Short mmCIF file of C-alpha atoms and ligand atoms in Angstrom, two decimals:
data_model
loop_
_atom_site.label_atom_id
_atom_site.label_comp_id
_atom_site.label_asym_id
_atom_site.label_seq_id
_atom_site.Cartn_x
_atom_site.Cartn_y
_atom_site.Cartn_z
CA MET J 780 -1.31 27.08 21.16
CA ASN J 781 0.68 25.90 18.17
CA ASN J 782 1.46 27.99 15.10
CA ILE J 783 1.79 25.63 12.17
CA LEU J 784 3.76 25.95 8.93
CA VAL J 785 2.86 23.72 5.97
CA ILE J 786 5.54 23.61 3.26
CA GLY J 787 4.23 22.22 -0.04
CA ALA J 788 0.63 23.21 0.82
CA CYS J 789 -0.58 23.32 -2.81
CA GLY J 790 0.10 19.62 -3.36
CA GLN J 791 -2.28 16.67 -3.30
CA LEU J 792 -1.76 16.05 0.43
CA GLY J 793 -0.86 19.62 1.46
CA ALA J 794 -4.11 21.19 0.27
CA GLU J 795 -6.32 18.77 2.24
CA LEU J 796 -4.08 18.68 5.31
CA THR J 797 -3.91 22.49 5.49
CA LEU J 798 -7.69 22.84 5.31
CA ARG J 799 -8.18 20.23 8.06
CA LEU J 800 -5.53 21.82 10.30
CA ARG J 801 -7.27 25.20 9.83
CA GLU J 802 -10.62 23.66 10.81
CA LEU J 803 -9.05 22.27 13.97
CA TYR J 804 -6.72 25.07 15.05
CA GLY J 805 -8.06 28.21 13.33
CA ASP J 806 -7.33 29.72 9.91
CA ASP J 807 -4.77 32.24 11.22
CA ARG J 808 -2.66 29.63 13.03
CA VAL J 809 -1.94 27.53 9.94
CA ILE J 810 0.44 29.21 7.48
CA ALA J 811 0.30 27.62 4.03
CA THR J 812 3.40 27.93 1.83
CA ASP J 813 4.42 26.61 -1.57
CA LYS J 814 6.67 27.68 -4.39
CA LYS J 815 3.46 28.05 -6.44
CA GLU J 816 0.86 30.82 -6.00
CA PRO J 817 -1.93 29.84 -3.55
CA LEU J 818 -4.76 27.57 -4.62
CA GLU J 819 -8.14 29.26 -4.33
CA ALA J 820 -9.11 26.83 -1.55
CA LEU J 821 -6.18 28.00 0.58
CA GLN J 822 -7.07 31.69 0.47
CA ASN J 823 -9.03 31.39 3.73
CA GLY J 824 -5.82 31.87 5.75
CA PRO J 825 -2.24 33.16 5.58
CA PHE J 826 -0.17 32.09 2.56
CA GLU J 827 3.47 32.79 1.62
CA VAL J 828 5.21 31.91 -1.61
CA LEU J 829 8.25 30.03 -0.31
CA ASP J 830 10.95 27.90 -1.92
CA VAL J 831 11.96 25.31 0.68
CA MET J 832 15.53 25.39 -0.67
CA ASP J 833 15.86 29.07 0.31
CA MET J 834 16.83 28.65 3.95
CA SER J 835 17.01 32.31 4.85
CA ARG J 836 13.41 32.77 3.61
CA VAL J 837 12.31 29.65 5.53
CA LYS J 838 13.87 31.11 8.69
CA GLU J 839 12.24 34.48 8.04
CA VAL J 840 8.77 32.86 7.72
CA LEU J 841 9.36 30.69 10.84
CA HIS J 842 10.07 33.82 12.89
CA LYS J 843 7.44 36.06 11.28
CA TYR J 844 4.66 33.68 12.36
CA LYS J 845 6.35 32.32 15.57
CA ILE J 846 6.02 28.79 14.18
CA THR J 847 6.09 25.84 16.61
CA GLU J 848 5.24 22.95 14.22
CA VAL J 849 6.36 22.33 10.64
CA TYR J 850 4.84 19.93 8.10
CA HIS J 851 7.48 19.57 5.38
CA LEU J 852 5.65 17.92 2.45
CA VAL J 853 7.82 18.90 -0.52
CA ALA J 854 9.22 16.05 -2.61
CA LEU J 855 9.58 15.00 -6.20
CA LEU J 856 7.34 11.91 -6.36
CA SER J 857 8.18 8.43 -7.66
CA ALA J 858 7.39 8.79 -11.37
CA THR J 859 8.68 12.38 -11.80
CA ALA J 860 11.83 11.64 -9.80
CA GLU J 861 12.84 8.93 -12.29
CA ALA J 862 12.92 11.59 -15.02
CA SER J 863 15.34 13.84 -13.02
CA PRO J 864 17.18 11.68 -10.48
CA ARG J 865 19.86 14.25 -9.51
CA PHE J 866 17.34 17.01 -9.04
CA ALA J 867 15.02 14.69 -7.06
CA TRP J 868 17.86 13.66 -4.77
CA GLU J 869 18.90 17.27 -4.14
CA LEU J 870 15.36 18.50 -3.49
CA ASN J 871 14.21 15.55 -1.39
CA MET J 872 17.40 15.28 0.69
CA ASN J 873 18.72 18.83 1.05
CA SER J 874 15.34 20.28 1.96
CA LEU J 875 14.87 17.68 4.71
CA VAL J 876 18.35 18.03 6.19
CA ASN J 877 18.07 21.85 6.14
CA ILE J 878 14.73 21.72 7.98
CA LEU J 879 16.11 19.18 10.48
CA ASP J 880 18.97 21.63 11.15
CA LEU J 881 16.48 24.44 11.82
CA ALA J 882 14.67 22.15 14.28
CA LYS J 883 17.98 21.26 15.95
CA GLU J 884 18.81 24.97 16.30
CA GLY J 885 15.47 25.50 18.09
CA HIS J 886 13.64 27.57 15.45
CA PHE J 887 10.52 25.41 16.04
CA LYS J 888 9.54 22.45 18.22
CA ARG J 889 8.06 19.58 16.20
CA LEU J 890 8.51 18.36 12.60
CA TYR J 891 6.34 16.17 10.40
CA TRP J 892 7.96 14.68 7.29
CA PRO J 893 6.26 12.00 5.15
CA SER J 894 7.93 8.84 3.98
CA SER J 895 6.40 6.27 1.63
CA ILE J 896 5.96 2.56 0.89
CA ALA J 897 8.58 3.31 -1.79
CA VAL J 898 11.24 2.69 0.90
CA PHE J 899 10.64 -1.02 0.32
CA GLY J 900 12.13 -2.92 -2.60
CA PRO J 901 12.20 -6.21 -4.52
CA SER J 902 13.63 -8.19 -1.58
CA THR J 903 11.09 -6.90 0.97
CA PRO J 904 8.34 -9.40 1.90
CA LYS J 905 5.36 -8.28 -0.19
CA LEU J 906 2.49 -9.45 2.02
CA ASN J 907 1.89 -7.73 5.35
CA THR J 908 5.25 -6.00 5.09
CA PRO J 909 6.51 -5.59 8.67
CA GLN J 910 7.63 -2.34 10.30
CA GLU J 911 11.21 -3.61 10.50
CA THR J 912 12.31 -5.58 7.46
CA PHE J 913 14.70 -5.83 4.54
CA MET J 914 14.66 -2.59 2.51
CA ASP J 915 16.32 -2.27 -0.92
CA PRO J 916 14.39 0.45 -2.82
CA ASN J 917 15.25 0.63 -6.51
CA SER J 918 13.62 3.96 -7.44
CA ILE J 919 15.41 7.25 -6.76
CA TYR J 920 12.32 8.39 -4.86
CA GLY J 921 12.43 5.31 -2.61
CA ILE J 922 16.17 5.69 -2.07
CA SER J 923 15.66 9.34 -1.03
CA LYS J 924 12.81 8.41 1.34
CA LEU J 925 14.81 5.63 3.00
CA ALA J 926 17.81 7.95 3.44
CA GLY J 927 15.41 10.60 4.80
CA GLU J 928 14.11 8.15 7.40
CA ARG J 929 17.66 7.50 8.57
CA TRP J 930 18.32 11.27 8.84
CA CYS J 931 15.15 11.71 10.92
CA GLU J 932 16.06 8.96 13.36
CA TYR J 933 19.64 10.26 13.55
CA TYR J 934 18.52 13.82 14.39
CA HIS J 935 16.14 12.48 17.01
CA GLU J 936 18.81 10.36 18.67
CA LYS J 937 21.73 12.80 18.42
CA HIS J 938 19.94 16.12 18.79
CA ASP J 939 16.60 15.26 20.41
CA VAL J 940 14.64 16.62 17.43
CA ASP J 941 10.93 15.76 17.80
CA VAL J 942 10.41 14.48 14.26
CA ARG J 943 7.49 12.21 13.31
CA SER J 944 6.75 10.38 10.08
CA ILE J 945 4.43 7.98 8.28
CA ARG J 946 5.17 5.70 5.31
CA TYR J 947 2.07 6.58 3.30
CA PRO J 948 0.62 4.12 0.82
CA GLY J 949 -0.85 5.61 -2.41
CA LEU J 950 -3.12 8.50 -1.39
CA ILE J 951 -6.53 8.86 -3.04
CA GLY J 952 -8.76 11.90 -2.75
CA TYR J 953 -11.10 13.91 -4.94
CA LYS J 954 -10.39 17.46 -3.70
CA SER J 955 -6.83 17.78 -5.03
CA LEU J 956 -4.90 16.33 -7.96
CA PRO J 957 -1.95 13.92 -7.67
CA GLY J 958 1.60 15.12 -8.34
CA GLY J 959 3.33 12.39 -10.39
CA GLY J 960 3.29 9.16 -8.35
CA THR J 961 2.93 5.48 -9.29
CA THR J 962 -0.52 5.24 -7.67
CA ASP J 963 -2.01 8.31 -9.45
CA TYR J 964 -4.14 6.01 -11.63
CA ALA J 965 -6.41 5.37 -8.64
CA VAL J 966 -7.32 9.08 -8.57
CA ASP J 967 -7.59 9.56 -12.35
CA ILE J 968 -9.91 6.57 -12.75
CA TYR J 969 -12.67 8.29 -10.70
CA HIS J 970 -12.39 11.49 -12.77
CA LYS J 971 -12.72 9.51 -16.01
CA ALA J 972 -15.68 7.46 -14.73
CA LYS J 973 -17.47 10.57 -13.52
CA ALA J 974 -16.86 12.34 -16.86
CA GLY J 975 -18.33 9.39 -18.77
CA LEU J 976 -14.96 8.61 -20.43
CA ASP J 977 -13.09 5.32 -20.86
CA PHE J 978 -9.95 4.83 -18.76
CA GLU J 979 -6.53 3.61 -19.89
CA CYS J 980 -4.54 2.30 -16.91
CA PHE J 981 -0.73 2.57 -16.81
CA LEU J 982 -0.44 -0.46 -14.48
CA LYS J 983 -1.34 -4.10 -15.19
CA GLU J 984 -4.78 -5.20 -14.06
CA ASP J 985 -3.47 -7.47 -11.25
CA THR J 986 -0.98 -5.01 -9.70
CA ARG J 987 -1.97 -5.01 -6.03
CA LEU J 988 -0.77 -1.98 -4.05
CA PRO J 989 -1.44 -0.51 -0.60
CA MET J 990 -3.66 2.58 -0.81
CA MET J 991 -5.39 5.00 1.55
CA TYR J 992 -8.28 7.44 1.34
CA MET J 993 -7.08 11.00 1.91
CA ASP J 994 -9.30 11.60 4.98
CA ASP J 995 -7.64 8.64 6.70
CA ALA J 996 -4.17 9.91 5.76
CA VAL J 997 -4.89 13.42 7.06
CA ARG J 998 -6.40 12.08 10.30
CA ALA J 999 -3.44 9.71 10.85
CA THR J 1000 -0.99 12.56 10.32
CA ILE J 1001 -2.68 14.82 12.85
CA GLU J 1002 -3.15 11.96 15.36
CA LEU J 1003 0.55 11.12 15.14
CA MET J 1004 1.51 14.79 15.63
CA ASP J 1005 -0.84 15.08 18.62
CA ALA J 1006 0.33 11.86 20.32
CA PRO J 1007 2.37 12.26 23.52
CA ALA J 1008 6.10 11.79 22.82
CA ASN J 1009 6.28 8.76 25.14
CA ARG J 1010 3.88 6.88 22.80
CA ILE J 1011 6.19 7.32 19.80
CA SER J 1012 8.98 4.75 19.63
CA VAL J 1013 9.57 4.94 15.86
CA ARG J 1014 11.52 8.02 14.75
CA SER J 1015 12.28 6.75 11.26
CA SER J 1016 8.73 6.30 9.94
CA TYR J 1017 5.59 4.30 10.80
CA ASN J 1018 4.03 1.68 8.52
CA LEU J 1019 0.39 2.59 7.92
CA SER J 1020 -2.31 0.56 6.21
CA GLY J 1021 -5.69 1.52 4.76
CA MET J 1022 -6.68 -0.89 1.98
CA SER J 1023 -5.05 -2.84 -0.85
CA PHE J 1024 -6.49 -3.36 -4.32
CA THR J 1025 -5.64 -3.96 -7.98
CA PRO J 1026 -6.70 -1.82 -10.97
CA SER J 1027 -9.27 -4.46 -11.90
CA GLU J 1028 -10.77 -4.41 -8.38
CA ILE J 1029 -11.19 -0.61 -8.28
CA TYR J 1030 -12.67 -0.83 -11.79
CA GLU J 1031 -15.23 -3.43 -10.66
CA GLU J 1032 -16.16 -1.24 -7.68
CA ILE J 1033 -16.70 1.83 -9.90
CA LYS J 1034 -18.69 -0.26 -12.39
CA LYS J 1035 -21.29 -0.89 -9.68
CA HIS J 1036 -22.07 2.86 -9.97
CA TYR J 1037 -21.34 3.31 -13.72
CA PRO J 1038 -22.16 -0.02 -15.42
CA SER J 1039 -21.00 1.10 -18.88
CA PHE J 1040 -17.56 2.32 -17.67
CA GLN J 1041 -14.71 0.75 -19.70
CA ILE J 1042 -11.05 0.17 -18.78
CA SER J 1043 -8.03 -0.89 -20.83
CA TYR J 1044 -4.46 -1.60 -19.69
CA ARG J 1045 -1.25 -0.19 -21.15
CA PRO J 1046 1.52 -0.64 -18.59
CA ASP J 1047 4.40 1.85 -18.84
CA GLU J 1048 7.62 2.40 -16.86
CA ARG J 1049 5.59 2.93 -13.67
CA GLN J 1050 4.78 -0.81 -13.70
CA HIS J 1051 8.43 -1.48 -12.89
CA ILE J 1052 8.26 0.76 -9.80
CA ALA J 1053 4.93 -0.75 -8.68
CA ALA J 1054 6.30 -4.30 -9.05
CA SER J 1055 8.99 -3.54 -6.46
CA TRP J 1056 6.53 -2.31 -3.80
CA PRO J 1057 4.58 -4.27 -1.16
CA GLN J 1058 1.04 -5.49 -1.73
CA SER J 1059 -0.11 -5.03 1.85
CA ILE J 1060 1.32 -3.43 4.99
CA ASP J 1061 1.47 -4.54 8.63
CA ASP J 1062 0.73 -1.41 10.67
CA SER J 1063 0.41 -3.11 14.07
CA VAL J 1064 3.09 -0.87 15.63
CA ALA J 1065 1.16 2.34 14.75
CA ARG J 1066 -2.05 0.73 16.02
CA ALA J 1067 -0.48 -0.31 19.33
CA GLU J 1068 1.47 2.87 20.02
CA TRP J 1069 -0.80 5.75 19.03
CA GLY J 1070 -4.10 4.03 18.35
CA TRP J 1071 -4.19 4.15 14.54
CA GLU J 1072 -7.25 2.64 12.87
CA PRO J 1073 -8.39 3.23 9.25
CA ALA J 1074 -12.02 4.14 8.58
CA TYR J 1075 -12.27 3.64 4.79
CA ASP J 1076 -12.21 0.52 2.62
CA LEU J 1077 -12.50 0.46 -1.19
CA GLN J 1078 -16.30 0.32 -1.20
CA ARG J 1079 -16.82 3.24 1.21
CA MET J 1080 -14.11 5.36 -0.45
CA THR J 1081 -15.69 4.81 -3.89
CA GLU J 1082 -19.15 5.80 -2.65
CA VAL J 1083 -17.83 9.02 -1.07
CA ILE J 1084 -15.65 10.03 -4.03
CA LEU J 1085 -18.32 9.40 -6.67
CA ALA J 1086 -20.92 11.25 -4.60
CA ASN J 1087 -18.70 14.33 -4.17
CA LEU J 1088 -16.48 14.60 -7.24
P1 NAD R 81 2.66 16.90 -4.66
O1 NAD R 81 3.65 16.74 -5.73
O2 NAD R 81 1.20 16.86 -5.01
O3 NAD R 81 2.90 18.29 -3.90
C1 NAD R 81 4.18 18.79 -3.62
C2 NAD R 81 4.06 20.30 -3.48
O4 NAD R 81 5.37 20.82 -3.21
C3 NAD R 81 3.58 21.01 -4.77
O5 NAD R 81 2.51 21.88 -4.48
C4 NAD R 81 4.81 21.78 -5.26
O6 NAD R 81 4.48 23.02 -5.87
C5 NAD R 81 5.55 22.01 -3.95
N1 NAD R 81 6.98 22.24 -4.17
C6 NAD R 81 7.80 21.62 -5.05
N2 NAD R 81 9.04 22.12 -4.94
C7 NAD R 81 9.00 23.06 -3.97
C8 NAD R 81 9.97 23.91 -3.39
N3 NAD R 81 11.25 23.91 -3.81
N4 NAD R 81 9.58 24.74 -2.40
C9 NAD R 81 8.30 24.77 -1.98
N5 NAD R 81 7.32 24.00 -2.50
C10 NAD R 81 7.68 23.14 -3.48
O7 NAD R 81 2.98 15.83 -3.53
P2 NAD R 81 1.94 15.13 -2.51
O8 NAD R 81 1.33 13.98 -3.21
O9 NAD R 81 1.08 16.14 -1.88
O10 NAD R 81 2.97 14.53 -1.46
C11 NAD R 81 3.30 15.20 -0.26
C12 NAD R 81 4.30 14.38 0.50
O11 NAD R 81 3.73 13.10 0.82
C13 NAD R 81 5.59 14.10 -0.28
O12 NAD R 81 6.69 14.13 0.61
C14 NAD R 81 5.39 12.70 -0.79
O13 NAD R 81 6.61 12.04 -1.00
C15 NAD R 81 4.57 12.07 0.33
N6 NAD R 81 3.79 10.93 -0.15
C16 NAD R 81 2.74 11.13 -0.99
C17 NAD R 81 2.03 10.03 -1.46
C18 NAD R 81 0.85 10.19 -2.41
O14 NAD R 81 0.26 9.19 -2.83
N7 NAD R 81 0.48 11.40 -2.77
C19 NAD R 81 2.36 8.73 -1.03
C20 NAD R 81 3.45 8.56 -0.19
C21 NAD R 81 4.14 9.68 0.27
#
């Protein structure tokens, strides 16, 4: 049986992933950690306040719970990273390399670390972006994720570290709040619609971006971690696709449920980041190797979110 450590468990992805891992493997086997105090939802199992930059504390927690698998989810996201590029680089890079070193030294067996569509840049083909392609990210977040991918592949090849990764599109869920990314509008818009408020969008109405419903992202992550090692050929990070839409398309979908809902557009600096990202992703390698298939499109996601928010 695995003992699992989630670092960054109070975040948008971490909260939902931790709860799902606990459902599957048992509350006591999934240790949630974050530099923040625990969310109420995470109090059904062990929790430690942990700063991922404090390596001796990380080691202490790994040994205390006899951890075999680590999900390292901490990062400064695309929009917040632009405000503090040096800090973002140090957090995103040093935390990853430190955790890779702990894996190399045998403190645990398998590592999950998320990458992002932010690894792509203005010269990347925007439609059906292939797994292997030209990558010239121009946000500090994207630069750190691309460098992180290279570190992961390097540690796998040189030191046989079993590290696995997905390039997530924008993640959309209703159970946890987003942490400062360029696709956060697609979460906020549901909250505003549900509250009967108008919505001001920080991206232009025709900005098409790859997105994914959180349940799909959590399932993909666990399926990748459970796949036999001989099915995993990519040790940098897998392309993964769920759906692609523009702000005006998500608005039209929500309007079917709330006909009087109003949107306006006031693009800010996040438009520049979004304009450098792909519009749709070719995930055929993930599909072929470990059987990935998304379950949610825009219509189904909207129905579920509006029914549960
Ligand atoms: P988030 O910002 O919501 O959560 C990050 C969590 O890390 C927070 O709870 C924060 O308190 C914690 N944290 C920050 N600094 C820490 C430190 N020093 N030590 C311990 N904990 C610390 O991020 P998220 O949206 O949940 O993203 C999780 C991962 O998935 C990130 O690596 C991100 O780059 C990646 N990702 C997310 C998206 C998305 O749309 N949310 C898309 C692509 C990739």
